[in-house]
Short mmCIF file of C-alpha atoms in Angstrom, two decimals:
data_model
loop_
_atom_site.label_atom_id
_atom_site.label_comp_id
_atom_site.label_asym_id
_atom_site.label_seq_id
_atom_site.Cartn_x
_atom_site.Cartn_y
_atom_site.Cartn_z
CA MET U 1 -0.04 0.08 0.04
CA THR U 2 1.20 3.52 -0.75
CA THR U 3 0.35 6.93 0.37
CA SER U 4 0.27 8.31 -3.16
CA ALA U 5 -3.03 8.88 -4.66
CA PRO U 6 -3.58 6.82 -7.89
CA PRO U 7 -3.34 8.86 -11.22
CA SER U 8 -7.08 8.65 -11.56
CA GLU U 9 -7.75 10.41 -8.51
CA ARG U 10 -5.33 13.31 -8.87
CA ARG U 11 -6.80 16.86 -8.32
CA VAL U 12 -3.99 18.54 -10.06
CA PRO U 13 -4.11 18.42 -14.01
CA GLU U 14 -1.40 16.22 -15.40
CA ALA U 15 0.39 18.94 -17.47
CA VAL U 16 0.70 20.99 -14.19
CA HIS U 17 1.69 17.87 -12.10
CA ARG U 18 4.61 17.16 -14.42
CA ARG U 19 6.25 20.62 -14.05
CA ARG U 20 5.37 21.04 -10.42
CA TRP U 21 9.01 21.04 -9.20
CA ALA U 22 9.99 23.69 -11.77
CA ILE U 23 6.84 25.73 -10.49
CA LEU U 24 8.21 25.31 -6.97
CA GLY U 25 11.59 26.73 -8.00
CA ALA U 26 9.90 29.83 -9.66
CA LEU U 27 7.98 30.35 -6.49
CA MET U 28 10.94 30.01 -4.19
CA LEU U 29 12.68 32.89 -6.47
CA SER U 30 9.81 35.10 -5.69
CA LEU U 31 9.83 34.13 -1.91
CA LEU U 32 13.61 34.75 -2.15
CA ILE U 33 13.39 38.42 -2.88
CA VAL U 34 10.83 39.08 -0.13
CA VAL U 35 12.89 37.50 2.56
CA LEU U 36 16.34 38.54 1.02
CA ASP U 37 15.20 42.10 1.33
CA ASN U 38 14.96 42.11 5.06
CA SER U 39 18.03 39.90 5.45
CA ILE U 40 20.14 42.16 3.33
CA LEU U 41 18.88 45.08 5.22
CA ASN U 42 19.96 43.73 8.52
CA VAL U 43 23.63 43.86 7.45
CA ALA U 44 23.22 47.47 6.06
CA ILE U 45 21.63 48.90 9.29
CA LYS U 46 24.89 50.17 10.69
CA THR U 47 25.88 51.71 7.30
CA ILE U 48 22.54 53.48 6.94
CA SER U 49 23.03 54.88 10.47
CA THR U 50 26.33 56.50 9.41
CA PRO U 51 26.09 60.18 8.57
CA ALA U 52 25.98 61.18 5.01
CA PRO U 53 27.60 60.60 2.42
CA THR U 54 28.25 57.19 3.62
CA GLY U 55 24.65 56.60 4.83
CA LEU U 56 21.69 58.63 5.85
CA GLY U 57 22.59 59.37 9.43
CA ALA U 58 19.30 57.44 10.55
CA THR U 59 18.74 57.21 14.25
CA GLN U 60 17.90 53.81 15.89
CA GLY U 61 14.12 54.71 16.01
CA GLU U 62 14.22 55.55 12.28
CA LEU U 63 16.00 52.35 11.66
CA GLU U 64 13.39 50.44 13.43
CA TRP U 65 10.78 52.34 11.37
CA ALA U 66 12.56 51.48 8.12
CA ILE U 67 12.31 47.77 8.96
CA ASN U 68 8.74 48.11 10.44
CA ALA U 69 7.35 50.26 7.78
CA TYR U 70 7.85 47.34 5.47
CA THR U 71 6.65 44.77 7.86
CA LEU U 72 3.54 46.42 9.21
CA VAL U 73 2.14 47.20 5.77
CA PHE U 74 3.16 43.75 4.73
CA ALA U 75 1.20 42.26 7.72
CA GLY U 76 -1.81 44.57 7.38
CA LEU U 77 -2.42 43.75 3.78
CA LEU U 78 -1.52 40.04 3.91
CA PHE U 79 -5.06 38.82 4.30
CA THR U 80 -6.66 41.06 1.75
CA ALA U 81 -3.91 40.08 -0.66
CA GLY U 82 -4.68 36.53 -0.12
CA LEU U 83 -8.49 37.14 -0.68
CA LEU U 84 -7.73 39.10 -3.90
CA GLY U 85 -5.76 36.19 -5.09
CA ASP U 86 -8.53 33.86 -4.26
CA ARG U 87 -10.84 36.12 -6.14
CA LEU U 88 -8.78 37.51 -9.07
CA GLY U 89 -6.25 34.69 -9.62
CA ARG U 90 -3.12 33.99 -7.72
CA LYS U 91 -0.91 34.42 -10.81
CA LYS U 92 -2.14 37.79 -11.75
CA VAL U 93 -1.84 39.02 -7.99
CA LEU U 94 1.64 37.52 -7.76
CA LEU U 95 2.85 39.28 -10.91
CA ALA U 96 1.28 42.59 -9.76
CA GLY U 97 2.98 42.21 -6.26
CA LEU U 98 6.34 41.59 -7.92
CA ALA U 99 5.94 44.78 -10.08
CA VAL U 100 5.25 46.93 -7.07
CA PHE U 101 7.93 45.39 -5.07
CA GLY U 102 10.48 46.21 -7.88
CA ILE U 103 9.36 49.76 -8.24
CA GLY U 104 9.53 50.18 -4.38
CA SER U 105 13.03 48.80 -4.22
CA ALA U 106 14.48 51.19 -7.08
CA LEU U 107 12.80 54.14 -5.23
CA ALA U 108 14.19 52.98 -1.81
CA ALA U 109 17.69 52.82 -3.38
CA GLU U 110 17.58 56.47 -4.30
CA SER U 111 16.26 57.75 -0.88
CA GLY U 112 17.60 61.05 0.18
CA SER U 113 16.60 60.96 3.90
CA PRO U 114 15.42 58.36 6.42
CA VAL U 115 11.84 59.54 6.03
CA GLN U 116 11.90 58.84 2.25
CA LEU U 117 13.53 55.41 3.04
CA VAL U 118 10.48 54.61 5.43
CA VAL U 119 7.97 55.77 2.84
CA PHE U 120 9.48 53.79 0.06
CA ARG U 121 10.02 50.53 2.38
CA ALA U 122 6.15 50.77 2.86
CA VAL U 123 5.63 50.70 -0.81
CA MET U 124 7.79 47.57 -1.01
CA GLY U 125 5.73 46.22 1.77
CA VAL U 126 2.48 46.54 -0.36
CA GLY U 127 4.19 44.40 -3.21
CA ALA U 128 5.55 41.88 -0.63
CA ALA U 129 2.01 41.42 0.78
CA PHE U 130 0.66 40.16 -2.62
CA VAL U 131 3.82 38.03 -3.28
CA MET U 132 4.03 35.90 -0.16
CA PRO U 133 0.55 34.48 0.34
CA ALA U 134 0.32 33.78 -3.41
CA THR U 135 3.41 31.57 -3.61
CA LEU U 136 2.14 29.19 -0.87
CA ALA U 137 -1.33 29.15 -2.25
CA VAL U 138 -0.09 28.28 -5.75
CA LEU U 139 2.13 25.65 -4.02
CA MET U 140 -0.88 24.08 -2.38
CA ASN U 141 -2.75 23.94 -5.70
CA VAL U 142 0.13 22.28 -7.74
CA PHE U 143 0.91 19.59 -5.45
CA GLU U 144 -1.09 16.62 -4.37
CA ARG U 145 -1.86 16.46 -0.48
CA ASP U 146 0.66 13.74 0.04
CA GLU U 147 3.44 15.67 -1.38
CA GLN U 148 2.49 18.96 0.21
CA PRO U 149 4.55 18.50 3.49
CA LYS U 150 7.70 17.79 1.41
CA ALA U 151 7.05 20.80 -0.89
CA ILE U 152 6.40 23.13 2.18
CA GLY U 153 9.48 21.82 3.80
CA ILE U 154 11.44 22.86 0.57
CA TRP U 155 9.63 26.17 0.52
CA ALA U 156 10.62 26.73 4.17
CA GLY U 157 14.10 25.84 3.40
CA GLY U 158 14.04 28.58 0.86
CA VAL U 159 13.64 31.07 3.59
CA GLY U 160 16.84 29.73 5.02
CA LEU U 161 18.58 30.21 1.72
CA ALA U 162 17.47 33.81 1.63
CA ILE U 163 18.75 34.22 5.10
CA ALA U 164 22.06 32.92 3.88
CA ILE U 165 22.37 34.77 0.65
CA GLY U 166 21.02 38.13 2.05
CA PRO U 167 23.70 39.11 4.55
CA ILE U 168 26.56 37.89 2.31
CA THR U 169 25.29 39.73 -0.70
CA GLY U 170 24.56 42.83 1.38
CA GLY U 171 28.14 42.66 2.71
CA VAL U 172 29.66 42.35 -0.95
CA LEU U 173 27.52 45.23 -2.24
CA LEU U 174 28.31 47.48 0.69
CA ASP U 175 31.99 46.79 0.24
CA HIS U 176 31.98 48.01 -3.34
CA PHE U 177 28.96 50.21 -3.81
CA TRP U 178 26.69 52.79 -1.91
CA TRP U 179 24.16 51.69 0.70
CA GLY U 180 21.32 52.09 -1.91
CA SER U 181 22.63 48.91 -3.88
CA VAL U 182 21.11 46.64 -1.21
CA PHE U 183 17.74 47.64 -2.38
CA LEU U 184 18.60 48.09 -6.21
CA ILE U 185 19.73 44.46 -6.33
CA ASN U 186 16.21 43.41 -6.08
CA VAL U 187 15.18 44.92 -9.53
CA PRO U 188 17.02 42.27 -11.71
CA ILE U 189 15.69 39.47 -9.54
CA VAL U 190 12.19 40.75 -9.81
CA ILE U 191 12.44 40.91 -13.67
CA LEU U 192 13.64 37.33 -13.89
CA ALA U 193 10.94 36.14 -11.45
CA ILE U 194 8.32 37.75 -13.45
CA GLY U 195 9.54 36.15 -16.59
CA LEU U 196 9.50 32.54 -14.88
CA MET U 197 5.91 33.23 -13.43
CA VAL U 198 4.54 34.21 -17.02
CA TRP U 199 6.10 31.10 -18.39
CA LEU U 200 5.63 28.26 -15.85
CA VAL U 201 2.94 29.15 -13.33
CA PRO U 202 -0.73 28.15 -13.79
CA ASP U 203 -3.43 30.50 -12.52
CA SER U 204 -5.89 29.36 -9.83
CA ARG U 205 -8.67 30.98 -7.79
CA ASP U 206 -11.10 30.18 -5.21
CA PRO U 207 -14.68 29.24 -6.73
CA ASN U 208 -16.25 30.96 -3.76
CA PRO U 209 -14.02 33.84 -2.69
CA GLY U 210 -14.71 35.78 0.32
CA ARG U 211 -15.63 39.47 0.21
CA LEU U 212 -13.02 42.15 0.85
CA ASP U 213 -13.01 43.82 4.20
CA PRO U 214 -11.56 47.48 3.82
CA VAL U 215 -12.62 48.52 7.30
CA GLY U 216 -11.00 45.52 8.91
CA VAL U 217 -7.63 46.25 6.91
CA VAL U 218 -7.65 49.90 8.01
CA LEU U 219 -8.38 49.15 11.57
CA SER U 220 -5.68 46.40 11.82
CA VAL U 221 -2.87 48.61 10.06
CA VAL U 222 -3.86 51.74 12.23
CA GLY U 223 -3.89 49.75 15.38
CA LEU U 224 -0.57 48.06 14.73
CA VAL U 225 1.13 51.30 13.70
CA LEU U 226 -0.07 53.18 16.91
CA LEU U 227 1.11 50.20 18.97
CA VAL U 228 4.56 49.85 17.39
CA TYR U 229 5.01 53.67 17.32
CA GLY U 230 4.32 53.91 21.12
CA ILE U 231 6.62 51.09 21.92
CA ILE U 232 9.55 52.53 19.78
CA LYS U 233 8.91 56.10 21.14
CA GLY U 234 9.06 54.61 24.71
CA GLY U 235 12.57 53.23 23.78
CA GLN U 236 13.72 56.35 22.29
CA LEU U 237 12.70 58.40 25.51
CA ALA U 238 13.85 55.59 27.82
CA ASP U 239 10.47 56.19 29.60
CA PHE U 240 7.37 54.10 28.91
CA THR U 241 5.46 56.23 31.53
CA ASP U 242 5.66 59.16 29.25
CA PRO U 243 2.05 60.38 28.64
CA GLN U 244 2.54 60.54 24.80
CA VAL U 245 3.89 56.98 24.91
CA LEU U 246 0.99 55.58 27.18
CA ALA U 247 -1.72 57.48 24.99
CA THR U 248 -0.18 56.00 21.71
CA ILE U 249 0.09 52.49 23.04
CA GLY U 250 -3.35 52.78 24.57
CA ALA U 251 -4.87 54.07 21.30
CA GLY U 252 -3.33 51.18 19.42
CA LEU U 253 -4.70 48.64 21.73
CA VAL U 254 -8.20 50.19 21.69
CA VAL U 255 -8.06 50.27 17.76
CA LEU U 256 -7.05 46.60 17.82
CA ILE U 257 -9.72 45.51 20.39
CA GLY U 258 -12.26 47.32 17.92
CA PHE U 259 -10.63 45.41 15.02
CA VAL U 260 -11.46 41.95 16.78
CA ILE U 261 -14.88 43.02 17.81
CA PHE U 262 -15.63 44.23 14.21
CA GLU U 263 -14.20 40.95 12.68
CA LYS U 264 -16.39 38.73 15.08
CA ARG U 265 -19.56 40.68 13.90
CA SER U 266 -18.72 40.90 10.33
CA ASP U 267 -20.15 38.44 7.67
CA HIS U 268 -17.02 38.85 5.60
CA PRO U 269 -14.17 39.41 7.95
CA SER U 270 -10.55 39.79 7.07
CA ILE U 271 -9.53 37.23 9.72
CA ASP U 272 -12.10 34.72 10.69
CA VAL U 273 -11.62 34.66 14.34
CA SER U 274 -13.56 31.39 14.61
CA TYR U 275 -10.41 29.65 13.22
CA PHE U 276 -8.76 30.42 16.61
CA GLN U 277 -11.30 28.34 18.52
CA ASN U 278 -9.20 25.47 17.25
CA LYS U 279 -6.42 25.14 19.98
CA VAL U 280 -4.06 23.28 17.59
CA PHE U 281 -4.37 25.98 15.05
CA SER U 282 -3.92 28.79 17.53
CA ALA U 283 -0.86 27.26 19.05
CA ALA U 284 0.75 26.77 15.62
CA ILE U 285 0.03 30.49 14.75
CA SER U 286 1.42 31.61 18.19
CA ALA U 287 4.54 29.49 17.73
CA ILE U 288 5.33 31.20 14.46
CA ALA U 289 4.69 34.63 15.86
CA LEU U 290 6.88 33.99 19.08
CA VAL U 291 9.68 32.53 16.96
CA PHE U 292 9.88 35.58 14.68
CA PHE U 293 9.46 37.90 17.55
CA ALA U 294 12.63 36.49 19.16
CA LEU U 295 14.57 36.03 15.97
CA MET U 296 14.02 39.62 14.57
CA GLY U 297 14.82 41.33 17.71
CA VAL U 298 18.11 39.26 18.03
CA THR U 299 19.15 39.81 14.36
CA PHE U 300 18.58 43.45 14.97
CA PHE U 301 21.10 43.73 17.89
CA SER U 302 23.38 41.02 16.68
CA VAL U 303 24.47 43.31 13.72
CA PHE U 304 25.54 46.16 16.07
CA TYR U 305 27.41 43.60 18.19
CA THR U 306 29.38 42.34 15.37
CA GLN U 307 30.09 45.51 13.62
CA SER U 308 30.15 48.22 16.31
CA VAL U 309 31.58 46.24 19.05
CA ARG U 310 33.63 43.62 17.45
CA GLY U 311 34.65 45.64 14.46
CA TYR U 312 33.72 43.24 11.72
CA SER U 313 32.69 44.51 8.13
CA PRO U 314 29.39 44.13 6.67
CA LEU U 315 30.59 41.23 4.49
CA GLN U 316 32.31 39.63 7.49
CA THR U 317 28.88 39.99 9.39
CA GLY U 318 27.04 38.32 6.69
CA LEU U 319 29.49 35.38 6.58
CA LEU U 320 29.12 35.17 10.46
CA MET U 321 25.36 34.80 10.03
CA LEU U 322 25.86 31.78 7.63
CA PRO U 323 25.46 29.12 10.08
CA LEU U 324 22.02 30.49 11.09
CA ALA U 325 20.90 29.96 7.44
CA ALA U 326 22.80 26.90 6.80
CA ALA U 327 21.12 25.10 9.71
CA GLN U 328 17.62 26.05 8.17
CA ILE U 329 18.61 24.81 4.75
CA ILE U 330 19.79 21.47 6.11
CA PHE U 331 17.00 20.78 8.61
CA ALA U 332 13.83 22.43 7.24
CA PRO U 333 13.28 19.94 4.53
CA ARG U 334 14.10 17.07 6.87
CA ALA U 335 11.85 18.30 9.86
CA ARG U 336 8.89 16.34 8.59
CA LEU U 337 10.95 13.10 9.31
CA VAL U 338 11.28 14.29 12.94
CA VAL U 339 7.62 14.93 13.04
CA ASP U 340 6.81 11.48 11.72
CA ARG U 341 8.90 9.85 14.50
CA PHE U 342 8.17 12.16 17.46
CA GLY U 343 5.00 14.21 16.67
CA ASN U 344 4.47 17.90 16.15
CA ARG U 345 4.48 18.62 19.89
CA ALA U 346 7.82 17.06 20.79
CA THR U 347 9.50 18.67 17.83
CA CYS U 348 8.18 22.15 18.02
CA THR U 349 8.64 22.24 21.80
CA ALA U 350 12.30 21.07 21.58
CA GLY U 351 12.77 23.75 18.86
CA LEU U 352 11.52 26.59 20.94
CA VAL U 353 13.60 25.36 23.93
CA ILE U 354 16.83 25.31 21.83
CA ILE U 355 16.01 29.00 20.68
CA ALA U 356 15.27 30.02 24.32
CA ALA U 357 18.74 28.49 25.20
CA MET U 358 20.56 30.23 22.47
CA LEU U 359 19.00 33.60 23.23
CA ALA U 360 20.11 33.28 26.77
CA ALA U 361 23.51 32.32 25.55
CA PHE U 362 23.66 35.69 23.92
CA ALA U 363 23.74 37.07 27.57
CA THR U 364 27.14 35.57 28.03
CA LEU U 365 28.93 37.14 24.95
CA ASP U 366 31.41 40.01 25.62
CA ALA U 367 33.69 42.00 23.44
CA ASP U 368 36.47 39.43 23.45
CA THR U 369 34.32 36.10 23.45
CA PRO U 370 35.82 33.61 20.88
CA ILE U 371 33.76 34.13 17.67
CA TRP U 372 33.19 30.43 17.04
CA ILE U 373 30.88 30.59 20.10
CA LEU U 374 28.67 32.90 18.31
CA GLU U 375 28.86 30.67 15.16
CA VAL U 376 27.55 27.72 17.41
CA ILE U 377 24.81 29.85 18.81
CA PHE U 378 23.65 30.85 15.36
CA PHE U 379 23.67 27.44 13.99
CA LEU U 380 21.65 25.92 16.96
CA MET U 381 19.14 28.84 16.63
CA GLY U 382 18.64 28.08 13.03
CA THR U 383 18.14 24.34 13.72
CA GLY U 384 15.54 25.26 16.25
CA MET U 385 13.83 27.41 14.01
CA ALA U 386 13.86 24.86 11.18
CA HIS U 387 12.01 22.38 13.38
CA ILE U 388 9.27 24.78 14.15
CA MET U 389 8.64 26.60 10.87
CA THR U 390 8.10 23.36 8.73
CA PRO U 391 5.72 21.66 11.17
CA THR U 392 3.70 24.65 12.14
CA SER U 393 3.29 25.62 8.41
CA VAL U 394 1.90 22.26 7.52
CA VAL U 395 -0.47 22.26 10.45
CA ILE U 396 -1.77 25.60 9.61
CA MET U 397 -2.15 25.01 5.76
CA GLN U 398 -3.93 21.66 6.23
CA ALA U 399 -6.36 23.00 8.96
CA LEU U 400 -8.39 24.67 6.32
CA PRO U 401 -9.87 23.54 3.09
CA ARG U 402 -7.74 23.42 -0.09
CA GLU U 403 -9.59 26.21 -1.77
CA LYS U 404 -8.95 28.53 1.26
CA ALA U 405 -4.99 28.14 0.82
CA GLY U 406 -4.57 31.83 0.23
CA SER U 407 -6.37 32.68 3.41
CA ALA U 408 -4.35 30.01 5.47
CA SER U 409 -1.15 31.41 3.97
CA ALA U 410 -2.03 34.92 4.79
CA LEU U 411 -2.94 34.07 8.36
CA SER U 412 0.55 32.29 8.91
CA ASN U 413 2.34 35.20 7.31
CA THR U 414 0.42 37.88 9.02
CA PHE U 415 1.18 36.49 12.38
CA ARG U 416 4.90 35.84 11.31
CA GLN U 417 5.21 39.46 10.26
CA VAL U 418 3.44 41.02 13.24
CA GLY U 419 5.58 38.91 15.54
CA GLY U 420 8.68 40.12 13.78
CA ALA U 421 7.47 43.76 13.84
CA LEU U 422 6.76 43.55 17.62
CA GLY U 423 9.87 41.84 18.31
CA ILE U 424 11.97 44.71 16.60
CA ALA U 425 9.89 47.29 18.28
CA VAL U 426 9.76 45.60 21.89
CA LEU U 427 13.34 44.18 21.87
CA GLY U 428 14.64 47.31 20.13
CA SER U 429 13.12 49.57 22.81
CA VAL U 430 14.55 47.31 25.78
CA LEU U 431 17.94 47.68 23.86
CA SER U 432 17.66 51.47 23.56
CA THR U 433 16.30 51.93 27.19
CA ALA U 434 18.99 49.77 28.64
CA TYR U 435 21.77 51.27 26.53
CA ARG U 436 20.67 54.92 27.51
CA ASN U 437 20.53 54.06 31.23
CA GLY U 438 24.11 52.51 30.95
CA ILE U 439 25.64 55.41 29.03
CA GLU U 440 23.83 58.51 30.30
CA ASP U 441 26.24 59.29 33.18
CA LYS U 442 29.16 58.97 30.98
CA LEU U 443 28.11 61.70 28.45
CA SER U 444 29.37 64.74 30.54
CA LEU U 445 32.08 65.21 27.71
CA VAL U 446 29.47 65.77 25.23
CA PRO U 447 27.96 69.27 24.70
CA ALA U 448 24.47 69.46 26.32
CA PRO U 449 22.36 69.79 23.15
CA LEU U 450 23.82 66.57 21.81
CA ARG U 451 23.54 64.44 24.96
CA HIS U 452 19.99 63.29 24.21
CA THR U 453 20.87 62.13 20.67
CA ALA U 454 24.29 60.61 21.70
CA GLY U 455 22.50 58.31 24.36
CA GLU U 456 20.05 56.80 21.86
CA SER U 457 22.18 53.95 20.34
CA ILE U 458 25.90 53.02 20.42
CA GLU U 459 26.22 54.23 16.73
CA ALA U 460 25.03 57.50 17.93
CA THR U 461 27.47 57.78 20.87
CA LEU U 462 30.33 56.65 18.49
CA GLY U 463 29.24 59.28 15.91
CA VAL U 464 29.28 62.07 18.38
CA ALA U 465 32.56 60.77 19.81
CA ALA U 466 34.25 61.01 16.40
CA LYS U 467 33.19 64.63 16.08
CA LEU U 468 34.88 65.52 19.47
CA GLY U 469 38.27 64.27 18.24
CA PRO U 470 40.76 62.79 20.64
CA GLN U 471 38.71 63.69 23.77
CA GLY U 472 35.82 61.57 22.28
CA ARG U 473 37.89 58.45 22.54
CA ALA U 474 37.20 58.12 26.15
CA LEU U 475 33.66 57.26 25.24
CA VAL U 476 34.32 54.22 23.11
CA THR U 477 34.98 51.83 25.97
CA PRO U 478 31.88 52.95 27.95
CA ALA U 479 29.83 52.84 24.77
CA ASN U 480 30.73 49.25 24.24
CA ASP U 481 30.17 48.26 27.85
CA ALA U 482 26.82 49.80 27.95
CA PHE U 483 25.79 48.13 24.60
CA LEU U 484 26.95 44.69 25.89
CA HIS U 485 24.93 45.23 29.04
CA ALA U 486 21.88 46.27 26.92
CA MET U 487 22.33 43.29 24.66
CA HIS U 488 22.39 40.93 27.72
CA VAL U 489 19.24 42.38 28.97
CA THR U 490 17.52 42.17 25.63
CA ALA U 491 18.61 38.64 24.92
CA LEU U 492 17.07 37.27 28.28
CA CYS U 493 13.90 39.08 27.40
CA GLY U 494 13.76 37.30 24.09
CA ALA U 495 14.65 34.06 25.76
CA GLY U 496 11.58 34.50 28.02
CA VAL U 497 9.37 34.99 25.15
CA ALA U 498 10.59 31.87 23.57
CA VAL U 499 9.99 29.81 26.79
CA ILE U 500 6.47 31.04 26.76
CA GLY U 501 6.12 29.76 23.23
CA ALA U 502 7.48 26.38 24.25
CA VAL U 503 4.82 26.04 27.07
CA VAL U 504 1.90 26.95 24.59
CA VAL U 505 3.21 24.42 22.08
CA ALA U 506 3.70 21.84 24.68
CA LEU U 507 0.11 22.30 25.94
CA PHE U 508 -1.76 22.50 22.77
CA LEU U 509 -0.15 20.99 19.67
CA PRO U 510 -0.94 17.22 19.09
CA GLY U 511 1.46 14.63 20.15
CA ARG U 512 2.52 11.57 18.12
CA PRO U 513 -0.55 9.62 17.07
CA PRO U 514 -0.63 5.87 18.21
CA ALA U 515 0.66 3.57 15.50
CA GLN U 516 -2.68 2.02 14.75
CA GLN U 517 -4.47 5.45 14.54
CA ALA U 518 -1.75 6.72 12.02
CA GLY U 519 -2.13 3.52 10.06
CA LYS U 520 -5.95 4.20 9.85
CA GLU U 521 -5.50 7.82 8.95
CA GLU U 522 -3.06 6.70 6.19
CA ALA U 523 -5.45 4.25 4.81
CA GLU U 524 -8.30 6.80 4.84
CA LEU U 525 -6.13 9.35 2.94
CA VAL U 526 -5.40 6.76 0.12
CA THR U 527 -9.01 5.80 -0.22
CA ALA U 528 -10.46 9.18 0.09
CA THR U 529 -12.41 10.74 -2.80
CA PRO U 530 -10.97 14.14 -4.13
CA ALA U 531 -13.72 16.00 -2.70
CA GLN U 532 -13.12 14.24 0.86
CA ALA U 533 -9.37 14.81 0.59
CA GLY U 534 -9.90 18.48 -0.13
CA GLN U 535 -11.86 18.99 3.03
CA ASP U 536 -9.53 17.09 5.42
#
């Protein structure tokens, strides 16, 4: 007996089935540019924070917005993008998203100020929102159900590939060209991806698509922007009790609560909150959000650790991040084998425990720690992530009917992006607050008007120190010490979040099914009619 459906029962047309792996390659190229963009930007953060003409002189808060403008627009539009793909055709939406992303990348490369960069990053977020859910939705429609876990594993491995290529590519570009080249590199990739999409990818749509929900989209984006703005502002001021900070965070929470109430009452919600009554589905979504919360926050501060404290170049920093990506490329496609043996619960819980331990290990790093220790931390962190992303993606995608693939993909990616945005905002603000508290009493050498700016980040302190000449050198060691303390505090906060995720997953994800039950389910999958299989 085999788990493959007989040819007569295939739901995918034979012509499409024959070229399914080539289609997956084209989809992964589209995915590559969306993920590549953020991983390239991570290496360029320090360069962009450098004063003109080398960079834009962006503050830490502006850097956080340059990342989060993309992420929040991405997250806010994902579900609507998934619905538009279901309604208009996933191929059409994918092509339009790639075009907008390419235009936004070209504009971002020519930004003349941090504000322009934030605006053009938001344009890129619009394009990315239409690319990401369409890639996974097309995948679900060109692979039979028995091959979907393998295809999703390879798709998830593509994320690891992008994380590997991004920092190295960014490092090479920054060594030879101006900072805008890290965005301009997207344009030729977009052109190639569009050509392959037109040639290879079939169109598909939901025969019964949902109605669009513009009110829900506006409420979700406004609520998230207010919440993140308040968190970042609190970090800048090193005071979360400031009335402006409290009012902004409070307004964001009120709008998000209003969003949930509106969605529950709507007959065509952006997010069907009834899905979250399924504890397994909720736990899988939560695991993805918490992983990205911790990971994005760590990536943000690790760049400053390697470049500002340790003195590595952008290219060297990219190479140092290679183990993080290599682990994902190695283990993401194989994670399904671990799940088959131990079950989703044990696999994902172990993955989150590993991530928590590696985040805690960041709290042991100093200015002279052997660099191989950082490499081991990155590799194990990537291993943990690979054993969470693939199983949870399969759980989420198979929890909804096949024709709702766009909606399932959008939900998964929405919570991934929201988790990442909040990770950068919250952990970035913890880093900023802890750094300012550690450096404030060492800034007596700095002219009074510059003290607030100098205390915002290690790059700001070092920038002011350079302007002061020889007397500014006395600030370098205190700045490094204050940053290391702030990084330790931030890493422990991230570890705490990962532990919470491990508890949620251990409580609610399904364990390994008994052998007899697993065999019964396998037999049912083989004998199921196409209609029944689509509703599993």
